[in-house]
Short mmCIF file of C-alpha atoms in Angstrom, two decimals:
data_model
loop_
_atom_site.label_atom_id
_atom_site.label_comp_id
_atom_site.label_asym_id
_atom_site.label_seq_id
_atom_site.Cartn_x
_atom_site.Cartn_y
_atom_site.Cartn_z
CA UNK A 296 24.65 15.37 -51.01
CA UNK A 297 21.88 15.37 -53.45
CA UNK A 298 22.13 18.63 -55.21
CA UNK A 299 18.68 18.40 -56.97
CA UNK A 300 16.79 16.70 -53.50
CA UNK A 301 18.32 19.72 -51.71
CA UNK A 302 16.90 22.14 -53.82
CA UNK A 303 13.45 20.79 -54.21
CA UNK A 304 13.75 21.08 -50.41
CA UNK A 305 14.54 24.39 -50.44
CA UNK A 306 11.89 25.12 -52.63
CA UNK A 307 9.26 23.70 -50.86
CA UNK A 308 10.91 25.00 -47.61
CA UNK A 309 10.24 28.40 -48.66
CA UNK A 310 7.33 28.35 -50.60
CA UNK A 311 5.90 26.94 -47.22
CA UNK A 312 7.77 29.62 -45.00
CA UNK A 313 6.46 32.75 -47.91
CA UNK A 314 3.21 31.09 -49.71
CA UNK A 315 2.23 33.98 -51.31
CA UNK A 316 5.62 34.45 -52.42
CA UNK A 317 7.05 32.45 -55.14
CA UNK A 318 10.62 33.50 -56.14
CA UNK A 319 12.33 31.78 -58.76
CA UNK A 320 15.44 31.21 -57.17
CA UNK A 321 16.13 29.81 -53.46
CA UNK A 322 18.67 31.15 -53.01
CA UNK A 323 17.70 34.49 -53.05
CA UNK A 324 14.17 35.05 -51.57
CA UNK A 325 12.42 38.31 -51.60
CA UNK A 326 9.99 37.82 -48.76
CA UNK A 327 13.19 37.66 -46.19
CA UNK A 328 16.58 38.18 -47.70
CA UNK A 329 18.00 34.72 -46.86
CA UNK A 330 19.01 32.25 -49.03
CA UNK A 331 18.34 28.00 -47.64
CA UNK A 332 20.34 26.18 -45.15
CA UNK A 333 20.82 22.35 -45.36
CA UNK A 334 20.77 20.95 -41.88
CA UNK A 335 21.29 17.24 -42.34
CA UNK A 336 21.98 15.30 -45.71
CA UNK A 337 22.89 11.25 -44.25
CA UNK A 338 20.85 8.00 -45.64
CA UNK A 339 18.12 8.45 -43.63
CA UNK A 340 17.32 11.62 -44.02
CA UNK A 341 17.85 15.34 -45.76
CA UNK A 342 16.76 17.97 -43.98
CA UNK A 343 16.64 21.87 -45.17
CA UNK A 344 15.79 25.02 -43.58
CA UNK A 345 14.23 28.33 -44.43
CA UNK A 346 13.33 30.87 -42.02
CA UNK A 347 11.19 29.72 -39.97
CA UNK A 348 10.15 26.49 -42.03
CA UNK A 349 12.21 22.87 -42.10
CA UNK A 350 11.73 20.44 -44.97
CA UNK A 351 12.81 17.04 -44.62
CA UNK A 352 12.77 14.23 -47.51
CA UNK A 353 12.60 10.94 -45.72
CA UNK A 354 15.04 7.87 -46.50
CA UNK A 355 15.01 6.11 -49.75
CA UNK A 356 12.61 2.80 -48.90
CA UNK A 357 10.40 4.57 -46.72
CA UNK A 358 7.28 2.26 -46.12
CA UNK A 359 4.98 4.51 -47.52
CA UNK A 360 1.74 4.08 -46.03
CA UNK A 361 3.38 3.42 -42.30
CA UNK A 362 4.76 7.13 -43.39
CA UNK A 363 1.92 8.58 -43.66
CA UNK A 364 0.45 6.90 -40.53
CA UNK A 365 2.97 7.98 -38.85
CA UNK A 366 2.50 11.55 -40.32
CA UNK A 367 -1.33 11.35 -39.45
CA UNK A 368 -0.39 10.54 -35.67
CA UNK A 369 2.04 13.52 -35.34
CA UNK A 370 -0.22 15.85 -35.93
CA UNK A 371 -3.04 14.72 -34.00
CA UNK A 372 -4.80 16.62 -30.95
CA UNK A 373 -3.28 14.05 -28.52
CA UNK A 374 0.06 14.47 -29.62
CA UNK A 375 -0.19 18.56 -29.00
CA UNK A 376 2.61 19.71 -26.60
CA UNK A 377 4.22 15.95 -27.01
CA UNK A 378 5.48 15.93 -30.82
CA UNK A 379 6.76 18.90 -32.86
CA UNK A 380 3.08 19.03 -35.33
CA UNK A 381 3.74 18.78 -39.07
CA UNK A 382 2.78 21.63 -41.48
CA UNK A 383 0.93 21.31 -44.76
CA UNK A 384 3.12 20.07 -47.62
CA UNK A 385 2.48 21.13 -51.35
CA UNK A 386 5.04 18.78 -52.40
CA UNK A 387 4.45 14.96 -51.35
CA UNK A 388 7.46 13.05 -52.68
CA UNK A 389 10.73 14.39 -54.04
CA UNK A 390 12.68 11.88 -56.07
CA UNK A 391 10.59 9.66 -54.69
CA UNK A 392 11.24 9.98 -51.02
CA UNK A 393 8.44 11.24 -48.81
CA UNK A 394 8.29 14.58 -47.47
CA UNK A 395 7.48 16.30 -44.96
CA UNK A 396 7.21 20.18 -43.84
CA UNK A 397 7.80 21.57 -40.19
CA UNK A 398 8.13 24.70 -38.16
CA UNK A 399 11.97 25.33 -37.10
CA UNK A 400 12.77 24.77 -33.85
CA UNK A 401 15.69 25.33 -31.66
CA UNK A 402 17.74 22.06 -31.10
CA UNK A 403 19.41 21.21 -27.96
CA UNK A 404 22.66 23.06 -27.56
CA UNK A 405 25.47 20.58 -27.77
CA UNK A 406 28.48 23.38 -26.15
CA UNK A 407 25.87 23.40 -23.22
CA UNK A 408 25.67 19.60 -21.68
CA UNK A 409 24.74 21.18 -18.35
CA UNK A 410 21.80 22.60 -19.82
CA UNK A 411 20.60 19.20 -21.82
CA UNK A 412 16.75 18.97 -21.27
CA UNK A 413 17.06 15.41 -19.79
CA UNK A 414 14.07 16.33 -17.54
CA UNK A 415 11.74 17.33 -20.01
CA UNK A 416 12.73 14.55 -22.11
CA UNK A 417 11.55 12.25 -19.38
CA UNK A 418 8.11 13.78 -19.05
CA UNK A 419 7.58 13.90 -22.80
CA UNK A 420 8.05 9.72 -23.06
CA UNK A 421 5.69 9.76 -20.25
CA UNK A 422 2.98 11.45 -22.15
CA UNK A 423 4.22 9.93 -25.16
CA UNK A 424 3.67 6.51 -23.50
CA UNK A 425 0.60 6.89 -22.32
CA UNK A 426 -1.53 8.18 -24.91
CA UNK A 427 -4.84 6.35 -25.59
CA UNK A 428 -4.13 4.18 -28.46
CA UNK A 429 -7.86 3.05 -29.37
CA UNK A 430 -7.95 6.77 -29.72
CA UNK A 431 -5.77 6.87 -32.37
CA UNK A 432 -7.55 4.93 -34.69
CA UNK A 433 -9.08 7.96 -36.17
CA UNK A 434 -5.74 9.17 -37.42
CA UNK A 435 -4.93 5.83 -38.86
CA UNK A 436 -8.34 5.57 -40.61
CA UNK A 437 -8.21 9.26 -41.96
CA UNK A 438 -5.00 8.12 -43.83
CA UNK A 439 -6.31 4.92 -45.24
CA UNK A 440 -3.12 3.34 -44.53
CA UNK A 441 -3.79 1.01 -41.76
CA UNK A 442 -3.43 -2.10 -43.73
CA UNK A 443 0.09 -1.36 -45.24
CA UNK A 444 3.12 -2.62 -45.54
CA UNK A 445 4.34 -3.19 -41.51
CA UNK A 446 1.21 -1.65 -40.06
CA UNK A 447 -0.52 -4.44 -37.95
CA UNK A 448 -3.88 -4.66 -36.61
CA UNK A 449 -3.76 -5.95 -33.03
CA UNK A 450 -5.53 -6.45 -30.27
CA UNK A 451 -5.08 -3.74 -28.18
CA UNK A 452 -5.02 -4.83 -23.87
CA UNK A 453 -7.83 -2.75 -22.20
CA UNK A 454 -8.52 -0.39 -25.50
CA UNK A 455 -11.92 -1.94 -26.41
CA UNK A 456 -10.39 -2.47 -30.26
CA UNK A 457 -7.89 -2.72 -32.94
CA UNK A 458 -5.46 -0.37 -34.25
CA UNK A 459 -3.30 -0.05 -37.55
CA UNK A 460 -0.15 1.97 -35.79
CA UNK A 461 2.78 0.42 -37.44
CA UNK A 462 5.35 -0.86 -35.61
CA UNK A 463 7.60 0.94 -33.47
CA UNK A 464 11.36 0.36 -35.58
CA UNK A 465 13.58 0.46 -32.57
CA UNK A 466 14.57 -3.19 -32.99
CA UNK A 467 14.77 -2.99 -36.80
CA UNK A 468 17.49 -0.14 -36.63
CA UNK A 469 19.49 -1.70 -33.93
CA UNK A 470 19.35 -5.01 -37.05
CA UNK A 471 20.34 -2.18 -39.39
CA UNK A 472 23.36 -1.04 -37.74
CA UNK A 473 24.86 -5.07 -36.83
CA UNK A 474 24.24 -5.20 -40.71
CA UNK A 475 26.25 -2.32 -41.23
CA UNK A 476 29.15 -3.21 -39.06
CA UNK A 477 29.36 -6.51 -40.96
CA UNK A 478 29.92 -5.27 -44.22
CA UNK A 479 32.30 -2.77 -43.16
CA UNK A 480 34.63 -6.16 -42.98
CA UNK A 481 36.52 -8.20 -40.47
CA UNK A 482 37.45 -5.98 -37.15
CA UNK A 483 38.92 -7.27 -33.99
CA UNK A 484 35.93 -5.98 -31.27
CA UNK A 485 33.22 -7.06 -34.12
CA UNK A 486 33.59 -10.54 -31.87
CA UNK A 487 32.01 -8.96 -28.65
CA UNK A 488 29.69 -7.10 -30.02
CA UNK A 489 27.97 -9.51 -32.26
CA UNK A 490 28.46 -12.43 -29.54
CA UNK A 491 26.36 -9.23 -27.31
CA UNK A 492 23.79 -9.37 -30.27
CA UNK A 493 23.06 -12.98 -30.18
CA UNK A 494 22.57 -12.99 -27.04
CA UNK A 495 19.70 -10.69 -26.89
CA UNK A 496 16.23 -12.08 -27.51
CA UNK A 497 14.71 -12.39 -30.69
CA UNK A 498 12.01 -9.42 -30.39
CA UNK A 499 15.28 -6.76 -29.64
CA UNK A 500 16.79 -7.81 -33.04
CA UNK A 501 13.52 -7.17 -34.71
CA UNK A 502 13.29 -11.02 -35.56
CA UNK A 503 9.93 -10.80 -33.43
CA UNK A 504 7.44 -9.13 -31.92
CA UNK A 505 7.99 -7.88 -28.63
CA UNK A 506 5.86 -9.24 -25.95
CA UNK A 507 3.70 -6.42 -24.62
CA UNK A 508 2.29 -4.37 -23.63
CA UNK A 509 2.51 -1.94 -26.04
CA UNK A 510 2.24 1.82 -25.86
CA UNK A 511 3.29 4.38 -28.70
CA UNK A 512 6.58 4.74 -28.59
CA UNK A 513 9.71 7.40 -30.42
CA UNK A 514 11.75 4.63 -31.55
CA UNK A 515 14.81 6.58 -31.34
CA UNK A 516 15.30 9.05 -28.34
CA UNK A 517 18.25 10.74 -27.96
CA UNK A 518 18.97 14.90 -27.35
CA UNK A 519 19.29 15.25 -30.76
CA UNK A 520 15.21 14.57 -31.03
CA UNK A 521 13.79 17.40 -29.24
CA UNK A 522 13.95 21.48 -30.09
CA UNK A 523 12.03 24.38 -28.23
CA UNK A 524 8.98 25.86 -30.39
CA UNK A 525 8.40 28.15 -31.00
CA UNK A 526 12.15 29.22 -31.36
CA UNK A 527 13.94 30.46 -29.45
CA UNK A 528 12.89 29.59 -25.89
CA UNK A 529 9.01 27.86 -26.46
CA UNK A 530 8.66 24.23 -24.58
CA UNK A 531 10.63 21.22 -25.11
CA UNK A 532 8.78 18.89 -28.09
CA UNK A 533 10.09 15.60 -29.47
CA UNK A 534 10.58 15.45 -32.90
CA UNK A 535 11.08 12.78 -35.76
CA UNK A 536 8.53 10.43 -36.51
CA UNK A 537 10.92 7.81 -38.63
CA UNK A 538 10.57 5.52 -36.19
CA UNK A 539 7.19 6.12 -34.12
CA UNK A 540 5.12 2.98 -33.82
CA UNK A 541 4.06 0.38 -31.36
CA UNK A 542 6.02 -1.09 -28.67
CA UNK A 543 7.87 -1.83 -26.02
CA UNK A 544 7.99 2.02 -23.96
CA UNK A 545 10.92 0.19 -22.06
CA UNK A 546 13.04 1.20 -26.11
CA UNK A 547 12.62 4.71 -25.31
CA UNK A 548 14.59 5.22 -22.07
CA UNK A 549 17.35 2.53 -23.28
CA UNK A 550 19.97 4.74 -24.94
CA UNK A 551 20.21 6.69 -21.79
CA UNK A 552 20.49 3.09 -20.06
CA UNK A 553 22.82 1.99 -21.63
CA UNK A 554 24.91 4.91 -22.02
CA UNK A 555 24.57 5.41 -17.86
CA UNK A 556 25.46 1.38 -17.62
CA UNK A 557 28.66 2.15 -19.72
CA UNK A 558 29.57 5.32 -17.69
CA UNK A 559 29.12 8.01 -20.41
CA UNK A 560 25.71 8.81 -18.58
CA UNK A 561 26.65 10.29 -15.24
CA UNK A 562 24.46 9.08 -12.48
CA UNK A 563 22.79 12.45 -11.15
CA UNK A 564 21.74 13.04 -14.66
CA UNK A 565 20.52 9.11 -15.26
CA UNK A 566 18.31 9.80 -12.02
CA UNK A 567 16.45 12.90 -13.34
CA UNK A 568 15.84 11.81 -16.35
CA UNK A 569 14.14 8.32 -14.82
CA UNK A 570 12.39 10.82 -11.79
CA UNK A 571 10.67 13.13 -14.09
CA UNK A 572 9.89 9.64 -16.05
CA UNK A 573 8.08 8.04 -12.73
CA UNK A 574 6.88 11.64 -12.11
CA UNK A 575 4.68 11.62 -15.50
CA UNK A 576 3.19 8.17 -14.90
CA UNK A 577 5.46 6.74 -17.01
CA UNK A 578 4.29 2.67 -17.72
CA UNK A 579 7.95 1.30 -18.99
CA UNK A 580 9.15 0.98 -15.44
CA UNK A 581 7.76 0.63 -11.91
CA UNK A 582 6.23 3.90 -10.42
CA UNK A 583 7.55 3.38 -7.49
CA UNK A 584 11.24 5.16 -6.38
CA UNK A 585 12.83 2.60 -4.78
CA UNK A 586 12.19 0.03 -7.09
CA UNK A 587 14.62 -1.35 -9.50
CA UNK A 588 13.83 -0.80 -13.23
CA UNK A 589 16.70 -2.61 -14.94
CA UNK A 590 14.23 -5.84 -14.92
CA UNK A 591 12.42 -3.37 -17.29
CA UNK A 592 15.22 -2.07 -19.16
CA UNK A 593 18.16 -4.53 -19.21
CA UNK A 594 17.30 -5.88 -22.71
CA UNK A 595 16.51 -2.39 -24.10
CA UNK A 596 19.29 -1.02 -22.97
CA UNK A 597 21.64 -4.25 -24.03
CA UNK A 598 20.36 -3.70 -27.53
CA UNK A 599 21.20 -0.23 -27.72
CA UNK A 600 24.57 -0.72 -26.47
CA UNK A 601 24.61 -2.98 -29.53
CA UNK A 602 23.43 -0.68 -32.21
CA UNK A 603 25.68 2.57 -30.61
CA UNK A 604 29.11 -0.29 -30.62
CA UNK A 605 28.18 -1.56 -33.89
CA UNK A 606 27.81 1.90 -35.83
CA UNK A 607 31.16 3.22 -34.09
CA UNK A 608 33.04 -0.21 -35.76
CA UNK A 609 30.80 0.60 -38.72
CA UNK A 610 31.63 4.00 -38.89
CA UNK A 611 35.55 4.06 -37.97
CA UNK A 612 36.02 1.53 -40.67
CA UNK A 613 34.91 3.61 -43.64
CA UNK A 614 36.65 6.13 -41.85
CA UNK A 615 39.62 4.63 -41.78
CA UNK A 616 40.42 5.68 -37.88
CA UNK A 617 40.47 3.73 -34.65
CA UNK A 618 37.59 4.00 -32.72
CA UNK A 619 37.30 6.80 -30.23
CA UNK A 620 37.22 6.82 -26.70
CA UNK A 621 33.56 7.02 -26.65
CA UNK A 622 32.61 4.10 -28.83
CA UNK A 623 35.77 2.25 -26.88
CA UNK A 624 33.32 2.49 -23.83
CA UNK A 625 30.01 1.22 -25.88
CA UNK A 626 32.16 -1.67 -27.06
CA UNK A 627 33.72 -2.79 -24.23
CA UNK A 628 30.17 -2.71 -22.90
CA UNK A 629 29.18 -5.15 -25.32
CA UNK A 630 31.86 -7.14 -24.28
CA UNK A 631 30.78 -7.72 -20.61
CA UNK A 632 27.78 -8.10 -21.72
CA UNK A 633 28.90 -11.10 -23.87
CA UNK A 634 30.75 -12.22 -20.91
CA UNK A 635 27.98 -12.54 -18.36
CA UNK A 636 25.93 -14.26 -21.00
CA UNK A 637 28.45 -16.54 -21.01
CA UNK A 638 29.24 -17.34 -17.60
CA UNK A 639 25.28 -17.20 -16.83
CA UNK A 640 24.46 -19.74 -19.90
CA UNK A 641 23.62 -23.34 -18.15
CA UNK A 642 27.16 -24.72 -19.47
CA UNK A 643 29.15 -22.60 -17.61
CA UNK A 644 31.03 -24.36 -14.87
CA UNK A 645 31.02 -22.91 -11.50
#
């Protein structure tokens, strides 16, 4: 942890949260008693709470101007009752990684699986999916960013224009995490799981674009990326714009593929999720019930089984533990799925 990024945080936290209050010491703020609490301090991210504000300073190498983008799009009228809207921020950069200021709300309970908003999650890609994107220009042009770094102007199918949305950086992390399992060293299911990665196309390993069409996409869905605002009990929003760009819509529902496909996903719960999905109009996947979606999502969800097996090896190395039960399942995963490459590649014998 950053001791110095975590209290600029804090600062800028509560000076948010009590603007007409400016107390020289975090820790112990006059306007409500409570001191700040860090919620999340990893590489891509530091997060920091007070009251009723969150503060986040955004990874080291942020692209800049697809930040800010990014930023512009969250807090746009179509996004309203889709993404968590950003606040004002006094402070733009703190050690120079962006920043960005939020209301609090209240994550998903992780004692409670029962009671995981898989549902609303569903519904929320749907909207998320099928917002206008020509429609978005003005967000992109308000920020002045549309021509940097990763931000490309394409021809948008049926939007009567261009747009400078940057890419959505699903495929880049999944990259990210391969990278990260190989310089954790040699590991005996590493095989699988990067024979699993070569096999996917190169658009899902971020080597390319992906073919179309595109809709705005999270990037990076999982539980962990939606709260209730206002706290306690307000509607489900999605939250984190890290990796919000242009893309394949197919990206968003393939963590909960894969996971389903590897059996941590149980199937009642893979089948309300993908419902209230068809429900909202979703595009990534056929509207109709009865037909199969996996043409859709098998990539997707190959990709993420991938990035999930690769972190686990990643992870339980510089841990210095075996991996768990869990990852076991994502990398064995990867391992049939290096298998029926194999036997489907036209050298296989029969």
């Amino acid at each position: 942890m950053t001791a110095s990024v975590v209290r600029a945080l804090g600062r800028v936290a509560r000076d948010t949260a009590h603007p007409a209050v400016r107390a020289a010491d975090p820790a112990g703020c006059r306007a409500c008693g409570r001191g700040s609490t860090v919620l999340a301090d990893r590489p891509d991210g530091t997060v920091v709470r007070h009251g009723e504000v969150v503060a986040k300073a955004h990874a080291d190498g942020t692209d800049h101007p697809g930040h800010r983008v990014r930023l512009a799009v969250a807090a746009h009228p179509l996004l309203a009752g889709i993404l968590l809207p950003p606040l004002p921020a006094a402070t733009a950069e703190v050690a120079g990684r962006p920043v960005t200021v939020w209301p609090y709300g209240t994550p998903v309970d992780p004692a409670d699986p029962d009671a995981a908003p898989w549902e609303q999650a569903g519904a929320l890609l749907a909207r998320l999916h099928t917002v206008p994107l020509a429609a978005l220009s003005e967000a992109v042009v308000e920020t002045g960013a549309a021509a940097g770094a990763g931000a490309l102007d394409r021809a948008l199918a049926g939007a009567g224009g261009g747009s400078g949305l940057p890419d959505m950086r699903g495929p880049a992390k999944a990259a990210r995490a391969v990278a990260r399992m190989r310089a954790a060293g040699p590991h005996p299911a590493a095989g699988p799981v990067q024979r699993a990665w070569q096999c996917l196309p190169a658009w899902a390993r971020g080597e390319a674009r992906a073919p179309g069409p595109y809709a705005l996409c999270h990037g990076d869905l999982h539980l962990g990326q939606l709260v209730r605002h206002p706290a306690p009990d307000g509607p489900w929003l999605l939250i984190d714009i890290d990796d919000l760009g242009l893309g394949d819509p197919a990206w968003d529902l393939a963590r909960p593929a894969a996971w389903y496909a590897a059996g941590l996903l149980p199937p009642e719960t893979w089948l309300r999720f993908l419902g209230a999905y068809r429900s909202a109009h979703g595009p990534a996947v056929p509207a109709d019930p009865d037909a199969d979606p996996w043409p859709r999502l098998d990539v997707p969800a190959r990709a993420l089984a991938v990035q999930t097996a690769a972190l686990a090896l990643a992870k339980s190395a510089t841990e210095g533990r075996d991996p768990d039960d869990i990852e076991l399942l994502m990398i064995d995963a990867c391992a049939r799925i290096a298998d029926l490459a194999t036997e489907l590649s036209p050298g296989a014998s029969s």
